[in-house]
């Protein structure tokens, strides 16, 4: 019994000793992180650099994120170097970035990030050359193949009065007949014409526009306009001038004219002119054409033309409002840009009071015309 009691006493003593040892160990483990955190906080607050000698020998040259050798002012890329070294250099400290002794020795040659020198300029691209400046020494002479002749000099140069500089700096002229055609309708035949001639520059031109009909060798009716055309945009011109109307067996009429002419969206050729005459007479003329290409040279050209008048003119057989309209379709073949023969058909109609005047004179209110003609310019 005594031996058993002695063993129990020894076991009790040992149990108390183990409990004390276990308590000390637990306390030590709990205090260690707090102590380490206090040391790290002290290191950051003091901003003291870790001596280079405290780094382990052979450590990589990035102790504690030490970037003291990484010189990057201005990001100058002209002297960027990324050389690989055979052995690492001693670690350098970086104030404010001291993260302790977390350095490990490399097992292979490392890239020396401390040797990355990115220059001291502000975006200095070194020898990068941009366009401009003097020509290189080996550049080709622009006059090497002209046998010594230069522009506006020498025996082949034009005189100053004929030398071309820009198209809008000179005056030109042109004559264009859109219609010179033979017409047949109701068993009758006659000739019709429509065209214009102009002289001037790109922006300002003097223009004569004329259209009419000739039958039995006599001019039956005509409209002649003398206009000043001025370009107001890339595709549009304004026109200002006078118009003179002549009719066989009818009084002549004179008008002031103001209009616009140009190329509308989707390639419609448009003319619109307003007229004012004596005794309060007014008129409006509208015309539109469009080219439908069938081949590169063959195309259809539909057209529409209408006339409006502000008041009745019985002596000329014109009523107020929508007076008359013509719709045509011509098949044209472009032999050259200057010579275009065609055939076609037109439908003409008179409206309102104008139709009443036509019936009173025994003329048709509506008619279909067959045409064959030529468009040309020079």
mmCIF file of C-alpha atoms in Angstrom:
data_model
loop_
_atom_site.group_PDB
_atom_site.id
_atom_site.type_symbol
_atom_site.label_atom_id
_atom_site.label_comp_id
_atom_site.label_asym_id
_atom_site.label_seq_id
_atom_site.Cartn_x
_atom_site.Cartn_y
_atom_site.Cartn_z
ATOM 1 C CA UNK A 1 0.000 0.000 0.000
ATOM 2 C CA UNK A 2 2.808 2.418 0.829
ATOM 3 C CA UNK A 3 4.394 1.831 -2.571
ATOM 4 C CA UNK A 4 1.084 2.467 -4.282
ATOM 5 C CA UNK A 5 0.592 5.732 -2.396
ATOM 6 C CA UNK A 6 4.109 6.876 -3.234
ATOM 7 C CA UNK A 7 3.460 6.235 -6.945
ATOM 8 C CA UNK A 8 0.215 8.194 -6.782
ATOM 9 C CA UNK A 9 2.035 11.132 -5.154
ATOM 10 C CA UNK A 10 4.709 11.122 -7.822
ATOM 11 C CA UNK A 11 2.043 11.088 -10.546
ATOM 12 C CA UNK A 12 0.242 13.990 -8.894
ATOM 13 C CA UNK A 13 3.455 16.019 -8.704
ATOM 14 C CA UNK A 14 4.257 15.237 -12.324
ATOM 15 C CA UNK A 15 0.752 16.251 -13.394
ATOM 16 C CA UNK A 16 1.109 19.646 -11.667
ATOM 17 C CA UNK A 17 4.529 20.204 -13.276
ATOM 18 C CA UNK A 18 3.152 19.338 -16.730
ATOM 19 C CA UNK A 19 0.223 21.730 -16.253
ATOM 20 C CA UNK A 20 2.602 24.567 -15.311
ATOM 21 C CA UNK A 21 4.869 23.851 -18.294
ATOM 22 C CA UNK A 22 1.840 23.707 -20.614
ATOM 23 C CA UNK A 23 0.543 27.031 -19.242
ATOM 24 C CA UNK A 24 3.921 28.737 -19.723
ATOM 25 C CA UNK A 25 4.096 27.406 -23.286
ATOM 26 C CA UNK A 26 0.603 28.659 -24.112
ATOM 27 C CA UNK A 27 1.386 32.086 -22.642
ATOM 28 C CA UNK A 28 4.624 32.248 -24.600
ATOM 29 C CA UNK A 29 2.901 31.334 -27.887
ATOM 30 C CA UNK A 30 0.198 33.946 -27.296
ATOM 31 C CA UNK A 31 2.665 36.737 -26.515
ATOM 32 C CA UNK A 32 5.020 36.067 -29.406
ATOM 33 C CA UNK A 33 2.748 37.578 -32.175
ATOM 34 C CA UNK A 34 2.082 40.652 -30.066
ATOM 35 C CA UNK A 35 5.799 41.138 -29.520
ATOM 36 C CA UNK A 36 6.555 40.689 -33.214
ATOM 37 C CA UNK A 37 3.791 43.150 -34.202
ATOM 38 C CA UNK A 38 5.180 45.728 -31.767
ATOM 39 C CA UNK A 39 8.660 45.368 -33.292
ATOM 40 C CA UNK A 40 7.310 45.780 -36.868
ATOM 41 C CA UNK A 41 5.325 48.858 -35.865
ATOM 42 C CA UNK A 42 8.372 50.349 -34.217
ATOM 43 C CA UNK A 43 10.453 49.735 -37.324
ATOM 44 C CA UNK A 44 7.935 51.500 -39.603
ATOM 45 C CA UNK A 45 7.508 54.463 -37.288
ATOM 46 C CA UNK A 46 11.220 55.063 -36.859
ATOM 47 C CA UNK A 47 12.010 54.783 -40.632
ATOM 48 C CA UNK A 48 15.486 53.539 -39.942
ATOM 49 C CA UNK A 49 17.294 51.724 -42.708
ATOM 50 C CA UNK A 50 18.452 48.196 -42.067
ATOM 51 C CA UNK A 51 22.210 48.006 -42.412
ATOM 52 C CA UNK A 52 23.319 46.184 -45.496
ATOM 53 C CA UNK A 53 25.628 44.024 -43.364
ATOM 54 C CA UNK A 54 22.628 42.520 -41.574
ATOM 55 C CA UNK A 55 21.413 40.823 -44.752
ATOM 56 C CA UNK A 56 22.481 37.259 -45.246
ATOM 57 C CA UNK A 57 25.417 36.801 -47.575
ATOM 58 C CA UNK A 58 24.397 35.952 -51.167
ATOM 59 C CA UNK A 59 20.818 37.196 -50.724
ATOM 60 C CA UNK A 60 18.883 38.468 -53.759
ATOM 61 C CA UNK A 61 19.194 42.196 -54.398
ATOM 62 C CA UNK A 62 15.636 42.956 -53.261
ATOM 63 C CA UNK A 63 15.813 42.977 -49.464
ATOM 64 C CA UNK A 64 12.530 44.040 -48.013
ATOM 65 C CA UNK A 65 11.355 45.426 -51.395
ATOM 66 C CA UNK A 66 14.468 47.619 -51.519
ATOM 67 C CA UNK A 67 14.253 49.666 -54.731
ATOM 68 C CA UNK A 68 17.101 52.043 -54.032
ATOM 69 C CA UNK A 69 18.866 51.079 -57.231
ATOM 70 C CA UNK A 70 15.758 51.303 -59.426
ATOM 71 C CA UNK A 71 16.134 54.813 -60.837
ATOM 72 C CA UNK A 72 12.947 55.649 -62.764
ATOM 73 C CA UNK A 73 12.607 59.488 -62.976
ATOM 74 C CA UNK A 74 10.550 60.506 -66.011
ATOM 75 C CA UNK A 75 10.355 56.968 -67.369
ATOM 76 C CA UNK A 76 13.155 57.740 -69.856
ATOM 77 C CA UNK A 77 13.385 54.629 -71.974
ATOM 78 C CA UNK A 78 16.537 55.541 -73.867
ATOM 79 C CA UNK A 79 18.875 54.001 -71.299
ATOM 80 C CA UNK A 80 16.704 51.183 -69.928
ATOM 81 C CA UNK A 81 18.958 48.254 -69.039
ATOM 82 C CA UNK A 82 17.950 44.796 -67.919
ATOM 83 C CA UNK A 83 21.294 43.049 -67.563
ATOM 84 C CA UNK A 84 21.587 39.723 -65.890
ATOM 85 C CA UNK A 85 24.420 39.378 -63.360
ATOM 86 C CA UNK A 86 26.376 36.262 -62.542
ATOM 87 C CA UNK A 87 26.049 36.788 -58.800
ATOM 88 C CA UNK A 88 23.780 38.929 -56.637
ATOM 89 C CA UNK A 89 25.025 42.113 -55.072
ATOM 90 C CA UNK A 90 24.788 42.967 -51.410
ATOM 91 C CA UNK A 91 21.336 44.032 -50.381
ATOM 92 C CA UNK A 92 20.579 47.705 -49.946
ATOM 93 C CA UNK A 93 18.133 49.094 -47.463
ATOM 94 C CA UNK A 94 15.190 51.209 -48.418
ATOM 95 C CA UNK A 95 13.868 53.648 -45.864
ATOM 96 C CA UNK A 96 10.256 53.135 -45.126
ATOM 97 C CA UNK A 97 10.087 49.729 -46.757
ATOM 98 C CA UNK A 98 12.018 47.679 -44.181
ATOM 99 C CA UNK A 99 10.105 44.424 -43.822
ATOM 100 C CA UNK A 100 12.586 42.664 -41.623
ATOM 101 C CA UNK A 101 14.852 39.747 -42.373
ATOM 102 C CA UNK A 102 12.637 38.058 -44.954
ATOM 103 C CA UNK A 103 15.565 37.582 -47.331
ATOM 104 C CA UNK A 104 16.399 34.236 -48.798
ATOM 105 C CA UNK A 105 19.542 33.345 -50.680
ATOM 106 C CA UNK A 106 18.956 32.578 -54.392
ATOM 107 C CA UNK A 107 19.952 29.226 -55.774
ATOM 108 C CA UNK A 108 20.516 30.584 -59.325
ATOM 109 C CA UNK A 109 21.865 33.815 -60.858
ATOM 110 C CA UNK A 110 19.225 36.527 -60.546
ATOM 111 C CA UNK A 111 18.347 39.592 -62.632
ATOM 112 C CA UNK A 112 19.902 42.628 -61.034
ATOM 113 C CA UNK A 113 16.923 44.926 -60.693
ATOM 114 C CA UNK A 114 19.207 47.457 -59.030
ATOM 115 C CA UNK A 115 20.941 47.992 -62.363
ATOM 116 C CA UNK A 116 17.728 48.989 -64.148
ATOM 117 C CA UNK A 117 18.540 52.573 -65.075
ATOM 118 C CA UNK A 118 15.664 54.305 -66.754
ATOM 119 C CA UNK A 119 17.400 57.612 -67.355
ATOM 120 C CA UNK A 120 16.819 61.046 -66.025
ATOM 121 C CA UNK A 121 14.855 62.745 -68.854
ATOM 122 C CA UNK A 122 11.189 63.459 -69.228
ATOM 123 C CA UNK A 123 10.006 60.845 -71.777
ATOM 124 C CA UNK A 124 13.356 61.090 -73.556
ATOM 125 C CA UNK A 125 13.211 58.659 -76.460
ATOM 126 C CA UNK A 126 16.855 59.052 -77.300
ATOM 127 C CA UNK A 127 17.660 58.712 -80.967
ATOM 128 C CA UNK A 128 14.050 58.212 -82.150
ATOM 129 C CA UNK A 129 13.642 60.503 -85.178
ATOM 130 C CA UNK A 130 10.289 61.969 -86.190
ATOM 131 C CA UNK A 131 9.217 63.234 -89.636
ATOM 132 C CA UNK A 132 10.263 66.675 -90.774
ATOM 133 C CA UNK A 133 13.502 68.527 -90.772
ATOM 134 C CA UNK A 134 16.181 68.382 -93.435
ATOM 135 C CA UNK A 135 16.324 65.646 -96.049
ATOM 136 C CA UNK A 136 18.906 62.926 -95.468
ATOM 137 C CA UNK A 137 22.205 63.246 -97.375
ATOM 138 C CA UNK A 138 21.325 60.351 -99.704
ATOM 139 C CA UNK A 139 17.845 61.689 -100.650
ATOM 140 C CA UNK A 140 17.031 61.696 -104.392
ATOM 141 C CA UNK A 141 17.231 65.039 -106.178
ATOM 142 C CA UNK A 142 13.664 65.901 -107.355
ATOM 143 C CA UNK A 143 15.080 67.499 -110.530
ATOM 144 C CA UNK A 144 17.504 64.700 -111.351
ATOM 145 C CA UNK A 145 15.301 63.294 -114.142
ATOM 146 C CA UNK A 146 13.914 66.533 -115.644
ATOM 147 C CA UNK A 147 17.028 67.418 -117.690
ATOM 148 C CA UNK A 148 17.309 70.674 -115.806
ATOM 149 C CA UNK A 149 13.805 71.943 -116.572
ATOM 150 C CA UNK A 150 11.774 73.343 -113.697
ATOM 151 C CA UNK A 151 8.168 74.493 -113.316
ATOM 152 C CA UNK A 152 7.264 77.931 -114.724
ATOM 153 C CA UNK A 153 10.749 78.415 -116.217
ATOM 154 C CA UNK A 154 12.548 77.467 -119.416
ATOM 155 C CA UNK A 155 11.446 77.260 -123.025
ATOM 156 C CA UNK A 156 8.458 74.999 -122.227
ATOM 157 C CA UNK A 157 6.956 77.279 -119.570
ATOM 158 C CA UNK A 158 3.661 79.049 -120.319
ATOM 159 C CA UNK A 159 3.600 82.855 -120.299
ATOM 160 C CA UNK A 160 2.241 84.429 -117.119
ATOM 161 C CA UNK A 161 -1.094 85.180 -118.789
ATOM 162 C CA UNK A 162 -1.662 81.460 -119.513
ATOM 163 C CA UNK A 163 0.097 79.755 -116.619
ATOM 164 C CA UNK A 164 -2.382 77.744 -114.550
ATOM 165 C CA UNK A 165 -2.192 78.047 -110.795
ATOM 166 C CA UNK A 166 -5.594 76.944 -109.487
ATOM 167 C CA UNK A 167 -8.787 76.302 -111.421
ATOM 168 C CA UNK A 168 -10.727 78.979 -109.541
ATOM 169 C CA UNK A 169 -8.121 81.621 -110.462
ATOM 170 C CA UNK A 170 -8.947 81.576 -114.200
ATOM 171 C CA UNK A 171 -11.975 82.077 -116.398
ATOM 172 C CA UNK A 172 -13.310 79.335 -118.657
ATOM 173 C CA UNK A 173 -16.251 78.936 -120.996
ATOM 174 C CA UNK A 174 -18.550 76.139 -122.147
ATOM 175 C CA UNK A 175 -21.594 75.511 -124.342
ATOM 176 C CA UNK A 176 -23.944 72.674 -123.391
ATOM 177 C CA UNK A 177 -27.088 71.523 -125.214
ATOM 178 C CA UNK A 178 -29.065 69.154 -123.037
ATOM 179 C CA UNK A 179 -31.732 68.684 -125.730
ATOM 180 C CA UNK A 180 -31.481 69.190 -129.462
ATOM 181 C CA UNK A 181 -34.206 66.873 -130.667
ATOM 182 C CA UNK A 182 -36.811 65.916 -133.199
ATOM 183 C CA UNK A 183 -40.364 65.665 -131.780
ATOM 184 C CA UNK A 184 -43.419 63.912 -133.206
ATOM 185 C CA UNK A 185 -46.933 64.079 -131.689
ATOM 186 C CA UNK A 186 -50.511 64.090 -133.014
ATOM 187 C CA UNK A 187 -49.211 63.646 -136.540
ATOM 188 C CA UNK A 188 -47.192 66.838 -136.287
ATOM 189 C CA UNK A 189 -43.439 67.308 -136.237
ATOM 190 C CA UNK A 190 -41.181 70.008 -134.854
ATOM 191 C CA UNK A 191 -37.758 70.592 -133.328
ATOM 192 C CA UNK A 192 -36.996 71.488 -129.732
ATOM 193 C CA UNK A 193 -33.886 72.735 -128.012
ATOM 194 C CA UNK A 194 -32.712 73.398 -124.453
ATOM 195 C CA UNK A 195 -29.239 74.376 -123.365
ATOM 196 C CA UNK A 196 -26.947 76.935 -121.834
ATOM 197 C CA UNK A 197 -23.650 78.708 -122.391
ATOM 198 C CA UNK A 198 -21.515 80.142 -119.625
ATOM 199 C CA UNK A 199 -18.256 81.979 -119.086
ATOM 200 C CA UNK A 200 -16.468 82.639 -115.820
ATOM 201 C CA UNK A 201 -14.645 81.058 -112.903
ATOM 202 C CA UNK A 202 -15.555 78.276 -110.524
ATOM 203 C CA UNK A 203 -17.480 80.614 -108.225
ATOM 204 C CA UNK A 204 -18.981 83.254 -110.555
ATOM 205 C CA UNK A 205 -20.262 82.825 -114.098
ATOM 206 C CA UNK A 206 -22.311 84.695 -116.671
ATOM 207 C CA UNK A 207 -24.917 82.294 -118.061
ATOM 208 C CA UNK A 208 -27.324 82.282 -120.998
ATOM 209 C CA UNK A 209 -30.081 79.659 -120.761
ATOM 210 C CA UNK A 210 -32.430 79.053 -123.675
ATOM 211 C CA UNK A 211 -35.236 76.693 -124.661
ATOM 212 C CA UNK A 212 -37.867 76.722 -127.364
ATOM 213 C CA UNK A 213 -39.659 75.016 -130.272
ATOM 214 C CA UNK A 214 -39.305 75.508 -134.021
ATOM 215 C CA UNK A 215 -41.950 74.380 -136.502
ATOM 216 C CA UNK A 216 -42.336 75.075 -140.226
ATOM 217 C CA UNK A 217 -39.099 77.032 -140.122
ATOM 218 C CA UNK A 218 -40.449 79.492 -137.580
ATOM 219 C CA UNK A 219 -39.734 79.982 -133.907
ATOM 220 C CA UNK A 220 -43.027 79.121 -132.236
ATOM 221 C CA UNK A 221 -42.113 79.954 -128.667
ATOM 222 C CA UNK A 222 -38.962 80.478 -126.627
ATOM 223 C CA UNK A 223 -37.657 81.341 -123.192
ATOM 224 C CA UNK A 224 -34.276 83.028 -122.904
ATOM 225 C CA UNK A 225 -32.569 83.893 -119.610
ATOM 226 C CA UNK A 226 -29.491 85.959 -118.873
ATOM 227 C CA UNK A 227 -28.224 85.064 -115.384
ATOM 228 C CA UNK A 228 -25.360 85.573 -112.967
ATOM 229 C CA UNK A 229 -24.517 82.244 -111.322
ATOM 230 C CA UNK A 230 -22.701 82.151 -107.998
ATOM 231 C CA UNK A 231 -21.512 79.032 -106.162
ATOM 232 C CA UNK A 232 -22.718 79.001 -102.554
ATOM 233 C CA UNK A 233 -21.602 75.463 -101.627
ATOM 234 C CA UNK A 234 -19.932 72.429 -103.147
ATOM 235 C CA UNK A 235 -23.035 71.288 -105.061
ATOM 236 C CA UNK A 236 -25.294 74.353 -105.227
ATOM 237 C CA UNK A 237 -25.367 77.623 -107.199
ATOM 238 C CA UNK A 238 -27.660 80.620 -107.011
ATOM 239 C CA UNK A 239 -28.857 82.384 -110.153
ATOM 240 C CA UNK A 240 -29.987 85.986 -110.531
ATOM 241 C CA UNK A 241 -31.016 87.723 -113.751
ATOM 242 C CA UNK A 242 -33.773 88.307 -116.272
ATOM 243 C CA UNK A 243 -35.975 86.154 -118.520
ATOM 244 C CA UNK A 244 -37.524 87.021 -121.856
ATOM 245 C CA UNK A 245 -40.488 85.023 -123.295
ATOM 246 C CA UNK A 246 -41.356 85.105 -126.991
ATOM 247 C CA UNK A 247 -44.405 83.523 -128.624
ATOM 248 C CA UNK A 248 -45.556 83.417 -132.251
ATOM 249 C CA UNK A 249 -48.702 85.516 -132.457
ATOM 250 C CA UNK A 250 -48.573 86.325 -128.706
ATOM 251 C CA UNK A 251 -47.147 89.260 -126.736
ATOM 252 C CA UNK A 252 -43.700 89.017 -125.240
ATOM 253 C CA UNK A 253 -43.174 88.882 -121.504
ATOM 254 C CA UNK A 254 -40.251 89.985 -119.336
ATOM 255 C CA UNK A 255 -39.360 88.708 -115.862
ATOM 256 C CA UNK A 256 -36.844 89.131 -113.089
ATOM 257 C CA UNK A 257 -35.440 85.731 -112.124
ATOM 258 C CA UNK A 258 -33.956 84.271 -108.951
ATOM 259 C CA UNK A 259 -33.222 80.568 -108.559
ATOM 260 C CA UNK A 260 -31.043 77.755 -107.315
ATOM 261 C CA UNK A 261 -29.427 74.953 -109.263
ATOM 262 C CA UNK A 262 -27.477 71.965 -108.033
ATOM 263 C CA UNK A 263 -27.118 68.336 -107.126
ATOM 264 C CA UNK A 264 -29.541 67.177 -104.442
ATOM 265 C CA UNK A 265 -28.915 64.140 -102.206
ATOM 266 C CA UNK A 266 -29.074 60.807 -104.070
ATOM 267 C CA UNK A 267 -27.794 62.497 -107.266
ATOM 268 C CA UNK A 268 -30.888 64.384 -108.408
ATOM 269 C CA UNK A 269 -30.187 67.357 -110.704
ATOM 270 C CA UNK A 270 -32.529 70.102 -109.551
ATOM 271 C CA UNK A 271 -33.457 73.531 -110.997
ATOM 272 C CA UNK A 272 -35.859 75.869 -109.221
ATOM 273 C CA UNK A 273 -36.435 79.459 -110.357
ATOM 274 C CA UNK A 274 -38.945 82.096 -109.263
ATOM 275 C CA UNK A 275 -39.982 84.975 -111.545
ATOM 276 C CA UNK A 276 -41.572 88.370 -111.034
ATOM 277 C CA UNK A 277 -42.955 90.436 -113.926
ATOM 278 C CA UNK A 278 -44.850 93.669 -114.557
ATOM 279 C CA UNK A 279 -48.505 94.016 -113.584
ATOM 280 C CA UNK A 280 -48.022 91.700 -110.605
ATOM 281 C CA UNK A 281 -47.229 88.607 -112.647
ATOM 282 C CA UNK A 282 -45.362 85.827 -110.841
ATOM 283 C CA UNK A 283 -44.198 82.372 -111.879
ATOM 284 C CA UNK A 284 -42.308 79.359 -110.571
ATOM 285 C CA UNK A 285 -40.444 76.785 -112.658
ATOM 286 C CA UNK A 286 -39.243 73.441 -111.252
ATOM 287 C CA UNK A 287 -37.271 70.701 -112.964
ATOM 288 C CA UNK A 288 -35.556 67.506 -111.755
ATOM 289 C CA UNK A 289 -33.546 64.829 -113.579
ATOM 290 C CA UNK A 290 -31.940 61.572 -112.538
ATOM 291 C CA UNK A 291 -29.548 59.201 -114.352
ATOM 292 C CA UNK A 292 -30.081 55.435 -114.013
ATOM 293 C CA UNK A 293 -26.975 53.609 -115.212
ATOM 294 C CA UNK A 294 -27.603 50.431 -117.221
ATOM 295 C CA UNK A 295 -23.978 50.078 -118.288
ATOM 296 C CA UNK A 296 -21.005 52.395 -118.060
ATOM 297 C CA UNK A 297 -22.210 54.208 -121.197
ATOM 298 C CA UNK A 298 -25.924 53.394 -121.525
ATOM 299 C CA UNK A 299 -28.356 54.993 -119.087
ATOM 300 C CA UNK A 300 -31.980 56.048 -118.615
ATOM 301 C CA UNK A 301 -32.766 59.646 -117.738
ATOM 302 C CA UNK A 302 -36.217 60.306 -116.261
ATOM 303 C CA UNK A 303 -37.175 63.958 -115.883
ATOM 304 C CA UNK A 304 -40.073 66.028 -114.538
ATOM 305 C CA UNK A 305 -40.831 69.692 -115.255
ATOM 306 C CA UNK A 306 -43.737 71.864 -114.004
ATOM 307 C CA UNK A 307 -44.767 75.534 -114.260
ATOM 308 C CA UNK A 308 -46.848 77.610 -111.846
ATOM 309 C CA UNK A 309 -48.230 81.101 -112.479
ATOM 310 C CA UNK A 310 -49.670 83.630 -110.072
ATOM 311 C CA UNK A 311 -52.387 85.046 -112.328
ATOM 312 C CA UNK A 312 -54.168 84.368 -115.629
ATOM 313 C CA UNK A 313 -52.595 85.531 -118.888
ATOM 314 C CA UNK A 314 -55.259 84.843 -121.504
ATOM 315 C CA UNK A 315 -53.304 86.361 -124.408
ATOM 316 C CA UNK A 316 -50.593 83.749 -123.906
ATOM 317 C CA UNK A 317 -53.002 80.960 -122.958
ATOM 318 C CA UNK A 318 -51.740 80.651 -119.380
ATOM 319 C CA UNK A 319 -53.956 80.129 -116.338
ATOM 320 C CA UNK A 320 -53.142 80.690 -112.680
ATOM 321 C CA UNK A 321 -51.907 77.904 -110.413
ATOM 322 C CA UNK A 322 -50.398 74.729 -111.823
ATOM 323 C CA UNK A 323 -50.284 75.542 -115.534
ATOM 324 C CA UNK A 324 -48.601 72.600 -117.249
ATOM 325 C CA UNK A 325 -46.264 69.682 -116.601
ATOM 326 C CA UNK A 326 -44.072 67.316 -118.596
ATOM 327 C CA UNK A 327 -42.633 63.915 -117.647
ATOM 328 C CA UNK A 328 -40.006 62.373 -119.908
ATOM 329 C CA UNK A 329 -37.901 59.247 -120.189
ATOM 330 C CA UNK A 330 -34.842 59.214 -122.456
ATOM 331 C CA UNK A 331 -32.463 56.374 -123.215
ATOM 332 C CA UNK A 332 -29.012 57.855 -123.751
ATOM 333 C CA UNK A 333 -25.762 56.347 -124.985
ATOM 334 C CA UNK A 334 -22.592 58.179 -124.063
ATOM 335 C CA UNK A 335 -20.290 57.829 -127.071
ATOM 336 C CA UNK A 336 -18.035 60.334 -125.332
ATOM 337 C CA UNK A 337 -18.704 62.733 -122.484
ATOM 338 C CA UNK A 338 -19.208 65.428 -125.122
ATOM 339 C CA UNK A 339 -21.427 63.473 -127.560
ATOM 340 C CA UNK A 340 -24.561 61.626 -126.329
ATOM 341 C CA UNK A 341 -27.337 60.543 -128.739
ATOM 342 C CA UNK A 342 -30.689 59.411 -127.334
ATOM 343 C CA UNK A 343 -34.286 58.397 -127.995
ATOM 344 C CA UNK A 344 -37.231 58.808 -125.656
ATOM 345 C CA UNK A 345 -40.839 59.585 -124.907
ATOM 346 C CA UNK A 346 -42.611 62.470 -123.140
ATOM 347 C CA UNK A 347 -46.052 62.942 -121.619
ATOM 348 C CA UNK A 348 -47.308 66.503 -121.521
ATOM 349 C CA UNK A 349 -50.447 67.843 -119.892
ATOM 350 C CA UNK A 350 -52.116 71.187 -119.235
ATOM 351 C CA UNK A 351 -54.101 71.901 -116.095
ATOM 352 C CA UNK A 352 -56.806 74.235 -114.843
ATOM 353 C CA UNK A 353 -57.437 77.417 -116.759
ATOM 354 C CA UNK A 354 -54.554 76.676 -119.108
ATOM 355 C CA UNK A 355 -56.347 73.502 -120.256
ATOM 356 C CA UNK A 356 -59.507 75.546 -120.866
ATOM 357 C CA UNK A 357 -57.589 78.009 -123.036
ATOM 358 C CA UNK A 358 -56.090 75.100 -125.015
ATOM 359 C CA UNK A 359 -59.492 73.490 -125.684
ATOM 360 C CA UNK A 360 -60.905 76.834 -126.782
ATOM 361 C CA UNK A 361 -58.185 77.058 -129.441
ATOM 362 C CA UNK A 362 -58.665 73.451 -130.553
ATOM 363 C CA UNK A 363 -55.421 72.216 -129.006
ATOM 364 C CA UNK A 364 -55.082 68.982 -127.067
ATOM 365 C CA UNK A 365 -55.066 69.019 -123.289
ATOM 366 C CA UNK A 366 -52.706 66.036 -123.116
ATOM 367 C CA UNK A 367 -50.304 64.508 -125.612
ATOM 368 C CA UNK A 368 -47.614 61.859 -125.931
ATOM 369 C CA UNK A 369 -44.444 62.834 -127.750
ATOM 370 C CA UNK A 370 -41.746 60.646 -129.239
ATOM 371 C CA UNK A 371 -38.318 62.208 -129.382
ATOM 372 C CA UNK A 372 -34.880 61.489 -130.817
ATOM 373 C CA UNK A 373 -31.986 63.818 -130.332
ATOM 374 C CA UNK A 374 -28.517 64.639 -129.176
ATOM 375 C CA UNK A 375 -26.845 66.049 -126.084
ATOM 376 C CA UNK A 376 -23.446 67.625 -126.632
ATOM 377 C CA UNK A 377 -21.037 70.112 -125.151
ATOM 378 C CA UNK A 378 -17.863 71.916 -126.105
#
